[in-house]
């Protein structure tokens, strides 16, 4: 299924109007103050708009009926609550949904696209959101890593991914069972959020922090921080800071147990080697059995999947309350690796399990729509690049990608 929407301006400025999504309460109050709202009314107005945006799911002022009609009109003249356009929605045979979202270029024109993925499971629904367009890091097994960083996402653009997902799965109060999404009610809930889409979230710390605080706000979207997981390739100095200032769950893209190999697979390891990374994990605030750190380990055939690697993994993580996620490598066109054989993954998992880790092998989801880990964005960049090349609009080579 494909939904194509008309492209209109989705920048912080919506035409002449400022979009209020992603501002914290102080930022909202500033905007209202500039508009001339009296100091004594500010808190009330902020709460009304906050509730409208994040509890009701309003994308305009009309439904926020706690505010008088006249005031709603004044607000609508200056401000917008509109979402960016979804340029494509794809649904996998396994129910995974992927949305391609068109960003603004900051001047009112249309900019790059990002991807957001929703993975419904029996007992939960996980939304995988992006923090950057592209990535500055260059992990060679990751498709996103073959693209240059285009830019950091604004807090607004991170929050919008959650709003759009809720719009599309029909999760706002009052959404009827017969709404456009067709999702059965039991499958609708977005219970968990993972920052595992495109980009390295700790290299966009302030915006990701502001967005997560909004997503977890108890008077708004109300997702518990225990159900938000930030995945990092291991930006050591920012890990402790994230724990102290925000304190969500943490996932570490480990992928290798020796520095020599990790230098190659996760090149940021040259700056922050394994020992330093694990020390940052040991001292992550609040780490205990109930709040374990997830270690992600992508299974690359003949590269990091020996049984010795499995034993070393167990030895390395001793003493850290940990979960281990073995991720079958998701191939992409031209990728230099292959996924480990299934028997090898099972033998590897057996060693990890025997050491006391309940380590589910993560079943790849949404592979048919290129929505699985490490597959994001590139296909759409490539597709569009080749379309543009066909149209003669840009010379080949201008769009990064493999
Ligand atoms: N930059 C962050 C978060 C985004 S990547 C990080 O690296 O942690 C999310 C997860 O997908 C990471 O564990 C990453 O290593 C993994 N991944 C990337 N490419 C993959 C691929 N082709 N197959 C399987 N997992 C992949
Ligand atoms: Fe960036 Fe993470 Fe991909 Fe590495 S695995 S290139 S850090 S998105």
Coordinates of C-alpha atoms and ligand atoms in Angstrom, one line a residue:
X1 CA 0.0 0.0 0.0
X2 CA 1.3 3.4 -0.8
X3 CA 0.0 6.8 0.3
X4 CA 1.1 9.8 -1.5
X5 CA 0.3 13.1 0.0
X6 CA 0.8 16.5 -1.5
X7 CA 4.0 18.2 -0.3
X8 CA 3.6 21.3 1.7
X9 CA 5.8 23.2 4.0
X10 CA 6.6 21.4 7.2
X11 CA 9.4 23.5 8.7
X12 CA 9.3 25.0 12.1
X13 CA 7.7 27.9 10.2
X14 CA 4.6 26.6 8.5
X15 CA 4.3 29.4 5.9
X16 CA 4.4 32.4 8.3
X17 CA 3.1 30.2 11.2
X18 CA 5.4 28.6 13.8
X19 CA 4.9 25.0 14.4
X20 CA 4.5 24.3 18.1
X21 CA 5.3 20.5 18.1
X22 CA 8.5 19.6 20.0
X23 CA 8.8 22.8 22.1
X24 CA 9.1 22.2 25.8
X25 CA 6.7 24.1 28.1
X26 CA 9.1 27.0 28.5
X27 CA 9.5 27.3 24.7
X28 CA 5.7 27.2 24.3
X29 CA 5.3 29.9 26.9
X30 CA 7.8 32.1 25.1
X31 CA 5.9 31.8 21.8
X32 CA 2.6 32.6 23.5
X33 CA 4.2 35.5 25.3
X34 CA 5.4 36.9 22.0
X35 CA 1.9 36.7 20.8
X36 CA 0.8 38.9 23.7
X37 CA -0.8 36.3 26.0
X38 CA -0.9 37.7 29.5
X39 CA 1.6 36.3 32.0
X40 CA -1.1 35.1 34.4
X41 CA -2.8 33.1 31.6
X42 CA 0.4 31.5 30.2
X43 CA 0.5 28.3 32.3
X44 CA -3.1 27.6 31.6
X45 CA -2.7 28.1 27.8
X46 CA 0.5 26.0 27.7
X47 CA -1.4 23.2 29.5
X48 CA -4.3 23.4 27.1
X49 CA -2.2 23.3 24.0
X50 CA 0.0 20.5 25.5
X51 CA -3.1 18.4 26.2
X52 CA -4.5 19.1 22.8
X53 CA -1.3 18.1 21.0
X54 CA -0.1 15.1 23.1
X55 CA -3.3 13.7 24.7
X56 CA -6.0 14.5 22.1
X57 CA -3.6 14.2 19.1
X58 CA -4.9 17.5 17.6
X59 CA -3.3 18.6 14.4
X60 CA -5.0 22.0 14.5
X61 CA -6.5 24.2 17.1
X62 CA -10.2 23.6 16.3
X63 CA -10.5 20.4 18.4
X64 CA -9.0 22.0 21.5
X65 CA -12.3 23.2 22.8
X66 CA -11.0 24.1 26.3
X67 CA -9.9 27.2 24.5
X68 CA -12.5 29.8 23.3
X69 CA -13.3 29.9 19.7
X70 CA -11.9 33.4 19.3
X71 CA -8.6 32.5 20.9
X72 CA -8.4 29.4 18.8
X73 CA -8.6 31.5 15.7
X74 CA -5.9 33.9 16.9
X75 CA -3.7 30.9 17.7
X76 CA -4.3 29.4 14.3
X77 CA -3.2 32.7 12.6
X78 CA 0.2 32.5 14.2
X79 CA 0.9 28.9 15.0
X80 CA 0.5 25.4 13.5
X81 CA 0.2 21.9 14.9
X82 CA 0.4 20.3 11.5
X83 CA 2.5 17.1 10.9
X84 CA 4.9 16.7 8.1
X85 CA 3.8 14.7 5.0
X86 CA 4.0 10.9 4.8
X87 CA 5.3 10.3 1.3
X88 CA 5.0 6.6 1.5
X89 CA 3.5 4.0 3.8
X90 CA 4.5 0.4 3.4
X91 CA 3.1 -2.6 5.2
X92 CA 5.1 -5.8 5.4
X93 CA 3.6 -9.3 5.2
X94 CA 4.5 -9.6 8.9
X95 CA 2.5 -6.5 9.8
X96 CA 5.5 -4.2 10.2
X97 CA 4.8 -0.7 8.9
X98 CA 7.3 1.8 7.6
X99 CA 6.6 5.4 6.9
X100 CA 8.7 7.6 4.8
X101 CA 8.4 11.2 6.1
X102 CA 9.4 14.3 4.2
X103 CA 11.3 16.9 6.1
X104 CA 11.7 20.5 5.4
X105 CA 15.0 22.0 4.2
X106 CA 14.6 24.7 6.8
X107 CA 13.7 27.5 4.3
X108 CA 10.2 26.3 3.6
X109 CA 11.1 23.9 0.7
X110 CA 11.0 20.2 0.9
X111 CA 14.1 18.5 2.3
X112 CA 15.4 15.0 2.9
X113 CA 13.2 12.0 4.0
X114 CA 13.5 9.9 7.1
X115 CA 12.0 6.6 8.0
X116 CA 10.0 5.4 11.0
X117 CA 9.1 1.8 11.6
X118 CA 6.3 0.2 13.7
X119 CA 6.6 -3.4 14.7
X120 CA 3.5 -4.9 16.3
X121 CA 3.9 -8.0 18.4
X122 CA 1.5 -10.0 20.5
X123 CA 2.2 -8.3 23.8
X124 CA 3.6 -5.0 22.6
X125 CA 4.1 -2.6 19.8
X126 CA 7.5 -1.0 19.2
X127 CA 8.2 2.2 17.3
X128 CA 11.7 2.6 15.9
X129 CA 12.5 6.2 15.4
X130 CA 15.4 8.1 13.7
X131 CA 17.6 10.7 15.2
X132 CA 19.6 11.9 12.2
X133 CA 19.4 11.9 8.5
X134 CA 22.3 9.6 7.6
X135 CA 25.1 9.1 10.1
X136 CA 28.6 10.5 10.6
X137 CA 29.8 7.0 11.6
X138 CA 30.7 4.4 9.0
X139 CA 30.0 0.9 10.4
X140 CA 30.6 -1.1 7.3
X141 CA 27.7 -3.6 7.9
X142 CA 25.1 -0.8 8.2
X143 CA 23.4 0.6 5.2
X144 CA 22.7 3.9 6.9
X145 CA 26.5 4.2 7.6
X146 CA 27.2 4.2 3.9
X147 CA 25.3 7.6 3.6
X148 CA 26.8 10.8 4.7
X149 CA 25.3 12.7 7.6
X150 CA 22.8 15.1 6.0
X151 CA 21.7 16.7 9.3
X152 CA 20.6 16.3 12.8
X153 CA 16.8 16.1 13.4
X154 CA 15.2 18.8 15.4
X155 CA 13.3 17.8 18.6
X156 CA 10.1 18.6 16.7
X157 CA 11.0 16.2 13.9
X158 CA 11.7 13.4 16.4
X159 CA 8.4 14.0 18.3
X160 CA 6.5 14.1 15.0
X161 CA 7.5 10.6 14.2
X162 CA 5.6 9.4 17.3
X163 CA 2.6 11.6 16.5
X164 CA 2.5 10.4 12.9
X165 CA 2.7 6.7 14.1
X166 CA -0.2 7.3 16.5
X167 CA -2.2 9.0 13.7
X168 CA -1.6 6.1 11.4
X169 CA -2.3 3.3 13.8
X170 CA -5.3 5.1 15.2
X171 CA -4.2 5.3 18.8
X172 CA -5.7 8.6 19.9
X173 CA -8.7 8.6 22.1
X174 CA -11.9 8.5 20.1
X175 CA -10.3 7.0 17.0
X176 CA -12.9 4.7 15.7
X177 CA -12.3 1.0 14.9
X178 CA -13.3 1.7 11.3
X179 CA -10.7 4.4 10.8
X180 CA -8.4 4.5 7.8
X181 CA -5.7 2.3 9.3
X182 CA -7.7 -1.0 9.5
X183 CA -5.5 -2.0 12.4
X184 CA -7.3 -4.2 14.9
X185 CA -7.6 -2.5 18.3
X186 CA -5.4 -5.0 20.1
X187 CA -2.5 -4.3 17.7
X188 CA -2.7 -0.6 17.9
X189 CA -0.7 0.3 21.0
X190 CA 2.7 1.8 20.7
X191 CA 4.0 0.6 24.0
X192 CA 7.8 0.8 23.4
X193 CA 10.0 3.3 21.6
X194 CA 13.5 2.5 20.4
X195 CA 16.0 5.0 19.1
X196 CA 17.4 2.5 16.6
X197 CA 16.5 4.1 13.3
X198 CA 18.8 6.2 11.3
X199 CA 21.7 8.0 13.0
X200 CA 23.7 8.0 16.2
X201 CA 21.4 9.6 18.8
X202 CA 24.1 10.6 21.2
X203 CA 25.6 12.8 18.5
X204 CA 22.4 14.8 18.5
X205 CA 22.1 14.8 22.3
X206 CA 20.2 18.0 23.1
X207 CA 17.5 17.5 20.5
X208 CA 17.0 13.8 21.3
X209 CA 16.9 14.7 25.0
X210 CA 14.2 17.4 24.5
X211 CA 12.2 15.0 22.3
X212 CA 12.4 12.1 24.8
X213 CA 11.3 14.3 27.6
X214 CA 8.2 15.3 25.7
X215 CA 7.5 11.7 24.6
X216 CA 7.8 10.6 28.3
X217 CA 5.9 13.5 29.8
X218 CA 3.2 12.1 32.1
X219 CA 0.7 14.8 31.1
X220 CA 1.2 14.1 27.4
X221 CA 2.2 11.1 25.4
X222 CA 3.1 9.4 28.7
X223 CA 5.5 6.7 27.5
X224 CA 7.5 5.5 30.5
X225 CA 11.3 5.9 30.4
X226 CA 11.5 2.2 31.2
X227 CA 10.0 1.6 27.8
X228 CA 12.3 3.9 25.8
X229 CA 15.6 2.5 24.7
X230 CA 18.4 4.5 23.3
X231 CA 20.8 2.5 21.1
X232 CA 24.4 3.8 20.7
X233 CA 27.5 2.7 18.9
X234 CA 29.3 3.7 22.1
X235 CA 29.9 7.4 22.5
X236 CA 31.4 6.9 25.9
X237 CA 31.4 10.5 27.3
X238 CA 27.7 10.9 26.4
X239 CA 26.6 7.6 27.8
X240 CA 26.9 8.7 31.5
X241 CA 25.5 12.1 30.7
X242 CA 22.4 10.5 29.1
X243 CA 22.0 8.3 32.1
X244 CA 22.2 11.2 34.5
X245 CA 20.1 13.7 32.6
X246 CA 17.5 11.5 30.9
X247 CA 17.9 7.9 32.1
X248 CA 16.1 5.7 29.6
X249 CA 17.0 2.1 28.9
X250 CA 20.3 1.7 27.1
X251 CA 21.4 -0.6 24.2
X252 CA 25.0 -0.9 23.1
X253 CA 25.9 -1.9 19.6
X254 CA 28.8 -4.2 20.6
X255 CA 29.2 -6.5 17.6
X256 CA 32.8 -7.6 18.5
X257 CA 34.6 -8.7 21.6
X258 CA 38.1 -7.7 20.5
X259 CA 39.3 -4.2 19.9
X260 CA 41.0 -5.1 16.7
X261 CA 37.8 -6.4 15.1
X262 CA 35.5 -3.8 16.7
X263 CA 37.8 -1.1 15.3
X264 CA 36.8 -2.4 11.9
X265 CA 33.1 -3.1 12.5
X266 CA 32.3 -0.1 14.7
X267 CA 35.0 2.4 13.8
X268 CA 34.2 4.7 16.8
X269 CA 35.9 2.0 18.8
X270 CA 39.2 3.5 17.8
X271 CA 38.2 6.5 19.9
X272 CA 36.3 4.7 22.7
X273 CA 37.6 1.1 23.0
X274 CA 35.8 -1.8 24.5
X275 CA 37.2 -1.5 28.1
X276 CA 36.1 2.2 28.3
X277 CA 32.7 1.3 26.8
X278 CA 32.0 -1.4 29.3
X279 CA 33.2 0.8 32.2
X280 CA 30.6 3.4 31.1
X281 CA 28.0 0.6 31.2
X282 CA 29.0 -0.5 34.7
X283 CA 28.5 3.0 36.0
X284 CA 25.3 3.8 34.0
X285 CA 22.9 5.1 36.6
X286 CA 20.5 2.7 38.0
X287 CA 21.9 -0.4 36.3
X288 CA 20.6 -3.4 38.2
X289 CA 18.8 -6.6 37.3
X290 CA 15.5 -4.8 36.7
X291 CA 17.1 -2.2 34.4
X292 CA 19.6 -4.2 32.4
X293 CA 21.6 -3.0 29.5
X294 CA 21.0 -4.6 26.1
X295 CA 24.1 -5.6 24.1
X296 CA 23.4 -5.9 20.4
X297 CA 25.5 -8.3 18.5
X298 CA 25.0 -8.7 14.7
X299 CA 25.8 -12.1 13.4
X300 CA 28.3 -11.9 10.5
X301 CA 29.3 -15.1 8.9
X302 CA 33.0 -16.0 9.5
X303 CA 33.7 -12.6 11.0
X304 CA 32.5 -12.4 14.6
X305 CA 30.4 -15.6 15.0
X306 CA 32.9 -18.2 16.3
X307 CA 32.2 -20.1 19.5
X308 CA 35.3 -18.5 21.0
X309 CA 33.7 -15.1 20.3
X310 CA 30.6 -16.3 22.2
X311 CA 32.6 -17.4 25.2
X312 CA 34.6 -14.2 25.2
X313 CA 31.3 -12.2 25.0
X314 CA 30.1 -13.9 28.2
X315 CA 33.4 -13.3 29.9
X316 CA 33.4 -9.6 29.0
X317 CA 29.9 -8.9 30.2
X318 CA 30.4 -10.7 33.6
X319 CA 29.2 -8.4 36.3
X320 CA 27.1 -6.1 34.1
X321 CA 23.4 -6.7 34.4
X322 CA 22.9 -7.4 30.7
X323 CA 20.6 -8.7 28.0
X324 CA 22.2 -10.0 24.8
X325 CA 20.4 -9.5 21.5
X326 CA 21.8 -11.6 18.7
X327 CA 20.7 -9.9 15.4
X328 CA 20.9 -11.9 12.2
X329 CA 22.7 -9.7 9.7
X330 CA 20.2 -8.0 7.3
X331 CA 21.8 -7.9 4.0
X332 CA 21.5 -4.9 1.6
X333 CA 22.5 -4.5 -2.0
X334 CA 26.3 -4.6 -2.2
X335 CA 26.8 -5.4 1.5
X336 CA 30.2 -6.8 2.1
X337 CA 29.0 -9.4 4.7
X338 CA 26.8 -12.4 4.9
X339 CA 24.5 -13.5 7.7
X340 CA 25.8 -16.4 9.8
X341 CA 24.4 -19.8 9.2
X342 CA 21.4 -20.7 11.3
X343 CA 23.2 -23.6 13.0
X344 CA 26.1 -21.3 13.9
X345 CA 23.7 -18.7 15.4
X346 CA 22.0 -21.5 17.4
X347 CA 25.4 -22.8 18.7
X348 CA 26.5 -19.2 19.6
X349 CA 23.1 -18.6 21.4
X350 CA 23.5 -21.8 23.3
X351 CA 26.7 -20.7 24.9
X352 CA 25.2 -17.3 25.7
X353 CA 22.1 -18.9 27.1
X354 CA 24.0 -21.4 29.2
X355 CA 25.8 -18.5 30.8
X356 CA 22.4 -17.3 32.1
X357 CA 21.4 -14.8 29.5
X358 CA 17.9 -15.2 28.1
X359 CA 19.1 -14.0 24.7
X360 CA 16.4 -14.1 22.1
X361 CA 17.7 -14.1 18.6
X362 CA 15.9 -11.1 17.2
X363 CA 13.7 -12.3 14.4
X364 CA 14.2 -9.9 11.5
X365 CA 11.0 -7.9 10.9
X366 CA 9.9 -6.1 7.8
X367 CA 12.8 -7.3 5.6
X368 CA 10.5 -7.3 2.5
X369 CA 10.0 -3.6 2.8
X370 CA 13.6 -2.8 3.8
X371 CA 12.5 -1.9 7.3
X372 CA 14.8 -4.2 9.2
X373 CA 17.8 -3.0 11.3
X374 CA 20.4 -1.4 9.2
X375 CA 18.4 -1.3 6.0
X376 CA 16.8 2.0 6.6
X377 CA 16.6 4.9 4.2
X378 CA 19.0 3.7 1.5
X379 CA 16.5 2.1 -0.7
X380 CA 14.4 5.3 -0.9
X381 CA 17.5 7.4 -1.4
X382 CA 18.5 5.1 -4.2
X383 CA 15.1 4.9 -5.7
X384 CA 14.6 8.6 -5.8
X385 CA 18.2 9.2 -6.9
X386 CA 17.7 6.9 -9.9
X387 CA 14.3 8.5 -10.6
X388 CA 15.9 11.9 -10.6
X389 CA 18.8 10.7 -12.7
X390 CA 16.3 9.3 -15.2
X391 CA 14.6 12.7 -15.2
X392 CA 18.0 14.3 -15.7
X393 CA 17.4 16.5 -12.7
X394 CA 20.7 15.7 -10.9
X395 CA 23.9 14.3 -12.2
X396 CA 24.6 10.9 -10.7
X397 CA 26.9 10.9 -7.7
X398 CA 25.2 13.8 -6.1
X399 CA 23.2 11.7 -3.8
X400 CA 25.2 9.6 -1.4
X401 CA 24.6 5.9 -1.1
X402 CA 26.2 2.7 -2.1
Ligands
LIG1 N1 23.5 4.4 15.7 C1 23.0 3.6 16.7 C2 21.5 3.3 16.5 C3 21.0 3.0 15.1 S1 21.5 1.4 14.5 C4 23.7 2.4 16.9 O1 24.6 2.1 16.1 O2 23.5 1.7 17.9 C5 20.4 0.2 15.3 C6 21.0 -1.2 15.4 O3 21.0 -1.9 14.1 C7 22.5 -1.2 15.8 O4 22.7 -2.2 16.8 C8 23.2 -1.5 14.6 O5 24.4 -2.0 14.8 C9 22.2 -2.5 13.9 N2 22.4 -2.7 12.5 C10 22.9 -1.9 11.6 N3 23.0 -2.4 10.4 C11 22.6 -3.7 10.5 C12 22.4 -4.8 9.6 N4 22.6 -4.6 8.3 N5 21.9 -5.9 10.1 C13 21.5 -6.0 11.4 N6 21.7 -5.1 12.3 C14 22.2 -3.9 11.9
LIG2 FE1 25.6 4.9 12.4 FE2 24.6 3.1 14.1 FE3 24.8 2.6 11.4 FE4 27.0 2.7 12.9 S1 25.3 1.2 13.1 S2 26.7 3.6 10.9 S3 26.5 4.3 14.4 S4 23.5 4.1 12.4

